[in-house]
Coordinates of C-alpha atoms and ligand atoms in Angstrom, one line a residue:
M857 CA -20.4 30.9 -0.7
S858 CA -17.1 29.9 -2.2
N859 CA -16.2 27.2 -4.7
K860 CA -14.9 23.9 -3.4
P861 CA -11.9 22.4 -5.1
H862 CA -13.2 18.8 -4.9
H863 CA -11.4 17.6 -8.0
I864 CA -8.2 19.2 -9.0
A865 CA -6.4 18.2 -12.2
I866 CA -2.9 19.2 -13.2
V867 CA -0.9 19.1 -16.4
M868 CA 2.5 18.7 -14.9
D869 CA 4.6 20.4 -17.6
G870 CA 8.1 21.8 -17.8
N871 CA 10.3 19.1 -16.4
G872 CA 12.6 19.0 -19.5
R873 CA 13.0 22.8 -19.7
W874 CA 13.8 23.0 -16.0
A875 CA 16.6 20.5 -16.4
E876 CA 17.9 21.9 -19.7
A877 CA 18.1 25.4 -18.1
Q878 CA 20.7 24.0 -15.8
G879 CA 22.6 22.2 -18.5
K880 CA 21.3 18.9 -17.3
N881 CA 19.6 16.0 -19.1
R882 CA 15.8 16.1 -19.4
T883 CA 15.6 13.0 -17.3
F884 CA 16.9 14.9 -14.3
G885 CA 13.8 17.1 -14.6
H886 CA 11.5 14.1 -14.5
E887 CA 13.3 12.8 -11.5
K888 CA 12.8 16.2 -9.7
G889 CA 9.2 16.3 -11.0
A890 CA 8.4 13.0 -9.2
E891 CA 9.4 14.8 -5.9
T892 CA 6.9 17.5 -6.7
V893 CA 4.2 14.8 -7.3
R894 CA 4.9 13.5 -3.8
A895 CA 4.8 17.0 -2.2
I896 CA 1.6 18.1 -4.0
T897 CA -0.1 14.8 -3.3
T898 CA 0.7 15.2 0.4
Y899 CA -0.6 18.7 0.5
C900 CA -3.9 17.7 -1.2
A901 CA -4.2 14.7 1.2
G902 CA -4.1 17.2 4.1
H903 CA -6.7 19.5 2.6
K904 CA -10.2 18.7 3.7
E905 CA -12.0 20.0 0.6
I906 CA -9.9 18.2 -2.0
E907 CA -11.2 14.7 -2.7
R908 CA -9.5 13.9 -6.0
L909 CA -6.2 14.9 -7.6
T910 CA -5.7 13.8 -11.2
L911 CA -2.2 14.2 -12.5
Y912 CA -1.2 14.0 -16.2
A913 CA 1.9 11.8 -16.1
F914 CA 2.1 10.3 -19.7
S915 CA -0.1 11.1 -22.7
T916 CA -1.0 9.0 -25.7
E917 CA 1.2 11.4 -27.7
N918 CA 4.2 11.1 -25.4
W919 CA 5.3 7.9 -27.3
K920 CA 6.6 10.3 -30.0
R921 CA 9.5 11.2 -27.7
P922 CA 13.0 9.6 -28.1
K923 CA 13.0 6.0 -26.9
I924 CA 15.5 6.7 -24.2
E925 CA 13.3 9.3 -22.6
V926 CA 10.2 7.1 -22.8
E927 CA 12.0 4.2 -21.3
F928 CA 13.3 6.4 -18.5
L929 CA 9.7 7.6 -17.8
M930 CA 8.4 4.0 -17.6
K931 CA 11.2 3.0 -15.2
L932 CA 10.6 6.1 -13.1
L933 CA 6.9 5.4 -12.8
E934 CA 7.5 1.8 -11.7
R935 CA 10.1 2.9 -9.2
Y936 CA 7.9 5.8 -7.9
L937 CA 4.9 3.5 -7.3
K938 CA 7.0 0.9 -5.6
N939 CA 8.7 3.4 -3.3
E940 CA 5.6 5.4 -2.5
K941 CA 3.3 2.5 -1.6
T942 CA 3.8 3.3 2.1
T943 CA 3.2 7.0 1.5
Y944 CA -0.2 6.1 0.0
L945 CA -1.1 3.8 2.8
N946 CA 0.2 6.1 5.6
G947 CA -1.6 9.0 4.1
N948 CA -4.9 7.1 3.6
I949 CA -4.6 7.9 -0.1
R950 CA -6.2 5.7 -2.8
F951 CA -4.3 5.3 -6.0
E952 CA -6.2 5.0 -9.3
P953 CA -4.8 4.9 -12.8
I954 CA -6.6 6.1 -15.9
G955 CA -5.7 5.6 -19.5
D956 CA -5.1 2.6 -21.7
L957 CA -2.7 0.5 -19.6
S958 CA -2.8 -2.5 -21.9
I959 CA 0.3 -1.2 -23.8
F960 CA 2.6 -1.2 -20.7
S961 CA 5.1 -3.9 -19.7
K962 CA 3.9 -6.8 -17.5
S963 CA 6.1 -5.6 -14.6
L964 CA 4.7 -2.0 -14.7
R965 CA 1.2 -3.3 -14.9
K966 CA 1.9 -5.5 -11.9
V967 CA 3.1 -2.6 -9.8
I968 CA 0.1 -0.5 -10.9
D969 CA -2.3 -3.3 -9.9
D970 CA -0.5 -3.9 -6.7
V971 CA -0.7 -0.3 -5.5
Q972 CA -4.3 0.1 -6.7
N973 CA -5.4 -3.1 -4.8
A974 CA -3.4 -2.2 -1.7
T975 CA -5.0 1.2 -1.4
Q976 CA -8.5 0.5 -2.5
S977 CA -10.0 0.8 1.0
C978 CA -8.1 4.1 1.7
N979 CA -10.8 6.8 1.9
G980 CA -8.9 10.0 2.1
L981 CA -7.6 11.7 -1.1
T982 CA -7.8 9.8 -4.3
Q983 CA -4.7 10.4 -6.4
C984 CA -5.3 9.5 -10.0
L985 CA -2.4 9.2 -12.4
A986 CA -3.2 9.5 -16.1
L987 CA -0.9 7.0 -17.8
N988 CA -0.9 6.5 -21.6
Y989 CA -4.0 8.7 -21.3
G990 CA -5.6 10.8 -24.0
G991 CA -9.0 12.4 -23.7
R992 CA -10.0 11.4 -27.2
D993 CA -8.9 7.8 -26.7
E994 CA -10.9 7.7 -23.4
I995 CA -14.0 8.9 -25.1
V996 CA -13.6 6.5 -28.1
R997 CA -13.1 3.6 -25.8
A998 CA -16.2 4.6 -23.7
A999 CA -18.3 4.9 -26.9
N1000 CA -17.1 1.5 -28.1
A1001 CA -17.9 -0.1 -24.8
L1002 CA -21.5 1.2 -24.9
H1003 CA -21.8 0.1 -28.5
E1004 CA -20.7 -3.4 -27.7
R1005 CA -23.3 -3.6 -24.9
A1006 CA -25.9 -2.2 -27.3
Q1007 CA -26.5 0.7 -24.8
T1008 CA -27.9 4.0 -25.9
I1009 CA -25.3 6.8 -25.9
T1010 CA -26.4 9.7 -23.7
V1011 CA -24.4 12.2 -21.8
D1012 CA -24.9 10.3 -18.6
S1013 CA -24.3 6.8 -20.0
L1014 CA -21.1 7.9 -21.7
Q1015 CA -19.8 9.8 -18.7
A1016 CA -20.4 6.9 -16.4
I1017 CA -18.3 4.6 -18.5
L1018 CA -15.3 6.9 -18.9
D1019 CA -12.0 6.0 -17.1
C1020 CA -12.7 9.1 -15.0
P1021 CA -16.4 9.8 -14.6
H1022 CA -15.7 12.9 -12.3
D1023 CA -16.0 16.5 -13.5
V1024 CA -13.0 18.6 -12.8
D1025 CA -13.4 21.8 -10.7
L1026 CA -10.0 23.3 -11.0
L1027 CA -7.5 22.5 -13.9
I1028 CA -4.0 23.8 -13.6
R1029 CA -1.1 23.7 -16.2
T1030 CA 2.4 24.5 -15.2
G1031 CA 5.2 25.3 -17.6
G1032 CA 3.7 28.4 -19.3
D1033 CA 1.7 26.9 -22.2
Q1034 CA -2.0 27.4 -22.3
R1035 CA -3.4 24.3 -23.8
L1036 CA -5.0 21.0 -22.7
S1037 CA -2.8 18.6 -24.7
N1038 CA -5.6 16.0 -24.8
F1039 CA -6.2 16.0 -21.0
L1040 CA -9.6 15.3 -19.6
L1041 CA -11.4 16.8 -22.6
W1042 CA -14.8 15.7 -21.3
Q1043 CA -14.4 16.3 -17.6
A1044 CA -13.0 19.8 -18.1
A1045 CA -16.2 21.0 -19.7
Y1046 CA -16.8 23.5 -16.8
A1047 CA -13.5 23.4 -15.1
E1048 CA -11.8 26.7 -14.0
L1049 CA -8.5 26.9 -15.9
F1050 CA -5.3 28.3 -14.3
F1051 CA -2.0 28.5 -16.1
T1052 CA 1.3 29.3 -14.4
K1053 CA 4.7 29.9 -15.9
T1054 CA 6.3 27.9 -13.0
L1055 CA 7.9 24.8 -14.3
W1056 CA 6.6 21.6 -12.6
P1057 CA 9.8 20.8 -10.6
E1058 CA 9.5 24.2 -9.0
F1059 CA 5.8 24.1 -8.4
N1060 CA 4.9 23.8 -4.7
A1061 CA 2.1 23.8 -2.1
D1062 CA 2.3 27.6 -1.5
E1063 CA 1.6 28.3 -5.2
L1064 CA -1.2 25.7 -5.2
E1065 CA -2.7 27.3 -2.2
S1066 CA -2.7 30.7 -3.8
I1067 CA -4.4 29.3 -7.0
I1068 CA -7.1 27.6 -4.8
K1069 CA -7.6 30.9 -3.1
K1070 CA -8.3 32.7 -6.5
F1071 CA -10.4 29.7 -7.7
K1072 CA -12.7 30.1 -4.6
T1073 CA -13.6 33.6 -5.6
V1074 CA -14.6 32.9 -9.2
E1075 CA -18.2 33.0 -10.1
R1076 CA -19.1 29.7 -11.7
R1077 CA -22.4 29.9 -13.6
F1078 CA -22.5 26.6 -15.6
G1079 CA -24.4 28.4 -18.3
G1080 CA -27.0 29.9 -15.9
L1081 CA -27.3 33.3 -14.4
N1082 CA -26.3 34.3 -10.9
Ligands
IPE2443 C1 6.1 17.1 -18.5 O1 7.3 17.7 -18.7 C2 6.3 15.6 -18.2 C3 5.9 14.7 -19.2 C4 5.3 15.0 -20.3 C5 6.1 13.3 -19.0 P1 8.0 17.8 -20.2 O2 8.8 16.6 -20.3 O3 6.9 17.9 -21.2 O4 8.9 19.1 -20.0 P2 9.0 20.2 -21.1 O5 7.6 20.7 -21.4 O6 9.7 19.6 -22.3 O7 9.8 21.3 -20.4
IPE2444 C1 1.3 17.2 -21.6 O1 2.6 17.8 -21.8 C2 1.5 15.8 -21.2 C3 1.9 15.6 -19.8 C4 2.1 16.5 -18.9 C5 2.0 14.2 -19.4 P1 3.4 17.7 -23.1 O2 4.7 18.4 -22.9 O3 3.4 16.4 -23.7 O4 2.4 18.6 -24.1 P2 2.7 19.4 -25.4 O5 3.4 18.5 -26.3 O6 3.5 20.6 -25.0 O7 1.3 19.8 -25.9
MG2445 MG1 6.1 19.6 -22.1

């Protein structure tokens, strides 16, 4: 028996450092990072056991960055979704956003809606992008939604109403830091955590494959005894 990587989540970190190491602007790293998103998504779409890939693209804390970098990231996201629409459709990949999207510009929300609607009957991989996402914010919004409906808060009722109601099997962070940075706090309760020093623009399918190989051999006990 080996573990199945049904839901993989990735903190895509290290774009800025990758660019700065070459004397380039941080935005160059984000641009290259978007190519890694495409490559990793394509790999996962071709992997029979992977059903869901959740990628941390912009956190509720990332608004603290300089305005110029935030604006670049918003434009890059809009451009990426527009350009990749055919990649999603050709690959039978469903696109889903999580996070509080209400803060985004009308044009960005329109593109997000458009790609989500266009791919809703795709039944291969689901690629979920975490956008203005924070684990604490997600849990608070879910608790408020239950409160408004006068529903009892239980583990099951709260989980069901989260932006992402799916437990994570394998959580990876690139870039060398070993922290969650407010990503999928609830869903990562029993995730296997893997950290790599590789910066996101240099991460590739070969490295993902070797992480999955190690993940498969881990004994997952979920609090029980094997
Ligand atoms: C991750 O790379 C991408 C986003 C947070 C949008 P960073 O931009 O955090 O890159 P580093 O960690 O500064 O190198
Ligand atoms: C986490 O990376 C957020 C994303 C990858 C979108 P950060 O670079 O923002 O995290 P910290 O600031 O190092 O914790
Ligand atoms: Mg970072």
